Amino acid sequence: MERFALLLLVCPAAGLSSATARRSLLEAIQSTRHGLDASTAQRGEIARLAVELAAGSPEAPLTSPRIAATWRLVYTSGAQIPSSGELMRTIDTSAEPWLLRDAVGFPVFTCMTAQLLPRADNPGHAAEVSLLELTKLGVREQTPAEPNESVDFLYLDDELLISRMGVGGDLTVCERAGPLVPLPRIRRGGKGFYQGRQYIEGFLSTSKPAPIATAGLDSLTPNIKAAGMGAGALAAITAAFLGANGLLPGQAGMPPPPY
């Protein structure tokens, strides 16, 4: 199972030390290219600043409405770093089940969707991550049953998020990329799965589509929808070009179709 390090969000600091730690953290990760070029010393300094920043945060990120948003990866210490493309994370706690989706664009086109299950021992900060779906190039892969991973959300504000995968695991920092576009879902055995019509409604509208009851699962993904919309746009441009040059059937210079 491919793993995606969970992103860390950072909140505005209440004191001078927190404000300094926040600024220093952003400066430290600026030249690391998502962590790919970070040296051992840089990784250690970034981890120290993240812990210092989290220590001054009174907010429980997982229960804050601010965590429900679209986030962009700016740094991770993990091995699963996208060398190209952009990793976008959506955290949707607006309805049950709570969902997390990581998507990497060109040229990988990988999308991972998981359910967040708050842990009873630390419900405002920690959650189990249960993989629901993994797709590559729009094709849903077999997801073997594996023990759930745990993620600790360390810090949150309007612009940044910080999290760590398990005890001593990968540290990730994300910046807010936009408001939440609710992820379409249905309930099945306590887990959420996507459906074709909900995929389309969720892609074309910012409003949360109403759940629909159906027995079959759909492997449609945002990548397939994007490809379909791209093909439609190309066809429209081609038709406009042919029409502007009188090359469509029935136009001047072109014989009408034989029917």
CSV table of C-alpha atoms in Angstrom, one decimal, residues 42-210:
chain,number,residue,atom,x,y,z
A,42,GLN,CA,17.7,20.9,7.9
A,43,ARG,CA,15.3,18.0,8.7
A,44,GLY,CA,16.3,18.2,12.3
A,45,GLU,CA,15.8,21.9,12.5
A,46,ILE,CA,12.4,21.7,10.8
A,47,ALA,CA,11.3,19.0,13.2
A,48,ARG,CA,12.4,21.1,16.2
A,49,LEU,CA,10.6,24.2,15.0
A,50,ALA,CA,7.4,22.2,14.3
A,51,VAL,CA,7.5,20.7,17.8
A,52,GLU,CA,8.1,24.2,19.3
A,53,LEU,CA,5.2,25.6,17.3
A,54,ALA,CA,2.8,22.8,18.3
A,55,ALA,CA,3.7,23.2,21.9
A,56,GLY,CA,2.2,26.8,21.9
A,57,SER,CA,-1.1,25.8,20.2
A,58,PRO,CA,-4.1,25.5,22.5
A,59,GLU,CA,-6.4,24.3,19.6
A,60,ALA,CA,-7.3,20.7,18.9
A,61,PRO,CA,-6.9,20.6,15.1
A,62,LEU,CA,-9.1,17.6,14.4
A,63,THR,CA,-12.1,19.1,16.1
A,64,SER,CA,-11.7,22.5,14.5
A,65,PRO,CA,-13.8,23.5,11.5
A,66,ARG,CA,-10.7,25.1,10.0
A,67,ILE,CA,-9.2,21.7,9.2
A,68,ALA,CA,-11.9,21.0,6.7
A,69,ALA,CA,-10.2,22.4,3.6
A,70,THR,CA,-8.0,21.8,0.6
A,71,TRP,CA,-4.3,21.8,1.4
A,72,ARG,CA,-1.1,21.8,-0.6
A,73,LEU,CA,2.1,19.9,0.5
A,74,VAL,CA,5.1,22.2,1.1
A,75,TYR,CA,7.3,19.8,3.1
A,76,THR,CA,7.5,16.2,4.2
A,77,SER,CA,10.3,14.2,5.8
A,78,GLY,CA,8.9,11.0,4.4
A,79,ALA,CA,10.2,8.8,1.6
A,80,GLN,CA,7.0,9.1,-0.5
A,81,ILE,CA,7.8,12.6,-1.8
A,82,PRO,CA,6.4,13.5,-5.2
A,83,SER,CA,9.5,14.4,-7.2
A,84,SER,CA,7.2,15.9,-9.8
A,85,GLY,CA,3.6,17.0,-9.8
A,86,GLU,CA,1.8,18.5,-6.8
A,87,LEU,CA,0.4,16.7,-3.9
A,88,MET,CA,-3.0,18.1,-2.8
A,89,ARG,CA,-4.8,17.0,0.3
A,90,THR,CA,-8.5,17.3,1.1
A,91,ILE,CA,-9.7,16.8,4.7
A,92,ASP,CA,-13.5,16.6,4.9
A,93,THR,CA,-15.0,16.5,8.4
A,94,SER,CA,-18.2,18.2,7.3
A,95,ALA,CA,-20.1,14.9,7.5
A,96,GLU,CA,-19.7,11.2,8.4
A,97,PRO,CA,-17.6,9.4,7.6
A,98,TRP,CA,-14.6,11.8,7.9
A,99,LEU,CA,-12.5,11.5,4.8
A,100,LEU,CA,-8.9,12.3,3.8
A,101,ARG,CA,-7.8,12.3,0.2
A,102,ASP,CA,-4.3,12.8,-1.2
A,103,ALA,CA,-4.0,13.4,-4.9
A,104,VAL,CA,-0.8,13.8,-7.0
A,105,GLY,CA,-1.1,15.2,-10.5
A,106,PHE,CA,1.0,14.9,-13.7
A,107,PRO,CA,2.8,12.6,-14.4
A,108,VAL,CA,1.8,10.2,-11.6
A,109,PHE,CA,-2.0,10.8,-11.3
A,110,THR,CA,-2.3,8.9,-8.0
A,111,CYS,CA,-5.2,9.3,-5.7
A,112,MET,CA,-5.6,7.9,-2.2
A,113,THR,CA,-8.8,8.1,-0.2
A,114,ALA,CA,-9.0,7.1,3.5
A,115,GLN,CA,-11.3,7.4,6.4
A,116,LEU,CA,-10.3,9.2,9.6
A,117,LEU,CA,-11.3,7.5,12.8
A,118,PRO,CA,-10.6,9.7,15.9
A,119,ARG,CA,-8.7,7.9,18.6
A,120,ALA,CA,-10.4,7.8,22.0
A,121,ASP,CA,-7.1,8.4,23.8
A,122,ASN,CA,-6.5,11.7,22.0
A,123,PRO,CA,-9.7,12.6,19.9
A,124,GLY,CA,-8.8,16.2,19.2
A,125,HIS,CA,-5.3,15.4,17.8
A,126,ALA,CA,-5.0,11.8,16.7
A,127,ALA,CA,-6.9,9.6,14.3
A,128,GLU,CA,-6.6,6.1,12.7
A,129,VAL,CA,-6.3,6.2,9.0
A,130,SER,CA,-8.2,3.5,7.2
A,131,LEU,CA,-7.5,3.2,3.5
A,132,LEU,CA,-10.6,3.0,1.4
A,133,GLU,CA,-9.4,3.4,-2.2
A,134,LEU,CA,-6.2,3.8,-4.2
A,135,THR,CA,-6.1,4.7,-7.9
A,136,LYS,CA,-3.4,5.1,-10.4
A,137,LEU,CA,-4.1,6.7,-13.8
A,138,GLY,CA,-7.8,6.4,-13.0
A,139,VAL,CA,-7.6,2.7,-12.3
A,140,ARG,CA,-8.7,1.5,-8.9
A,141,GLU,CA,-6.0,-0.9,-7.4
A,142,GLN,CA,-6.5,-3.8,-5.0
A,143,THR,CA,-6.2,-2.5,-1.5
A,144,PRO,CA,-4.9,-5.2,0.8
A,145,ALA,CA,-6.2,-5.4,4.3
A,146,GLU,CA,-3.4,-3.8,6.5
A,147,PRO,CA,-3.4,-2.5,10.0
A,148,ASN,CA,-4.6,1.1,10.2
A,149,GLU,CA,-2.0,3.8,10.5
A,150,SER,CA,-2.2,6.6,13.0
A,151,VAL,CA,-1.7,10.3,12.4
A,152,ASP,CA,-1.2,13.1,14.9
A,153,PHE,CA,-2.4,16.5,13.9
A,154,LEU,CA,0.0,18.8,15.7
A,155,TYR,CA,-0.8,22.3,14.7
A,156,LEU,CA,-3.5,24.3,12.7
A,157,ASP,CA,-4.3,27.8,11.7
A,158,ASP,CA,-5.9,29.5,8.7
A,159,GLU,CA,-2.9,29.0,6.5
A,160,LEU,CA,-0.8,26.0,7.7
A,161,LEU,CA,-1.2,22.5,9.0
A,162,ILE,CA,1.4,20.2,10.7
A,163,SER,CA,1.0,16.5,11.3
A,164,ARG,CA,3.1,13.4,12.1
A,165,MET,CA,2.4,9.9,11.0
A,166,GLY,CA,2.5,7.7,14.1
A,167,VAL,CA,5.1,8.0,16.9
A,168,GLY,CA,8.3,9.3,15.5
A,169,GLY,CA,7.0,9.0,12.0
A,170,ASP,CA,7.1,11.3,9.0
A,171,LEU,CA,6.5,15.0,9.5
A,172,THR,CA,4.4,16.9,7.0
A,173,VAL,CA,3.7,20.6,6.5
A,174,CYS,CA,0.9,21.9,4.2
A,175,GLU,CA,-0.4,25.3,3.2
A,176,ARG,CA,-4.1,26.1,2.7
A,177,ALA,CA,-4.9,25.9,-1.1
A,178,GLY,CA,-8.6,26.7,-0.9
A,179,PRO,CA,-11.9,26.0,0.8
A,180,LEU,CA,-13.3,22.6,1.2
A,181,VAL,CA,-15.1,21.0,-1.7
A,182,PRO,CA,-17.0,18.2,0.1
A,183,LEU,CA,-16.0,14.7,-1.0
A,184,PRO,CA,-18.9,12.6,-2.3
A,185,ARG,CA,-19.5,9.6,-0.2
A,186,ILE,CA,-21.9,6.8,0.7
A,187,ARG,CA,-21.9,4.6,3.8
A,188,ARG,CA,-21.2,1.0,3.3
A,189,GLY,CA,-20.1,-1.2,6.2
A,190,GLY,CA,-18.9,1.9,8.1
A,191,LYS,CA,-16.8,3.0,5.2
A,192,GLY,CA,-17.2,5.6,2.5
A,193,PHE,CA,-17.0,4.8,-1.2
A,194,TYR,CA,-17.4,6.9,-4.3
A,195,GLN,CA,-20.2,6.5,-6.8
A,196,GLY,CA,-20.2,7.7,-10.4
A,197,ARG,CA,-23.0,10.3,-10.2
A,198,GLN,CA,-21.7,11.6,-6.9
A,199,TYR,CA,-18.2,11.9,-8.5
A,200,ILE,CA,-19.6,14.1,-11.3
A,201,GLU,CA,-21.8,16.2,-9.0
A,202,GLY,CA,-19.0,16.7,-6.6
A,203,PHE,CA,-16.6,17.7,-9.4
A,204,LEU,CA,-19.0,20.2,-11.1
A,205,SER,CA,-20.5,21.7,-8.0
A,206,THR,CA,-19.3,22.9,-4.6
A,207,SER,CA,-22.4,21.8,-2.9
A,208,LYS,CA,-22.5,18.3,-1.2
A,209,PRO,CA,-24.5,15.9,-3.3
A,210,ALA,CA,-27.2,13.9,-1.6
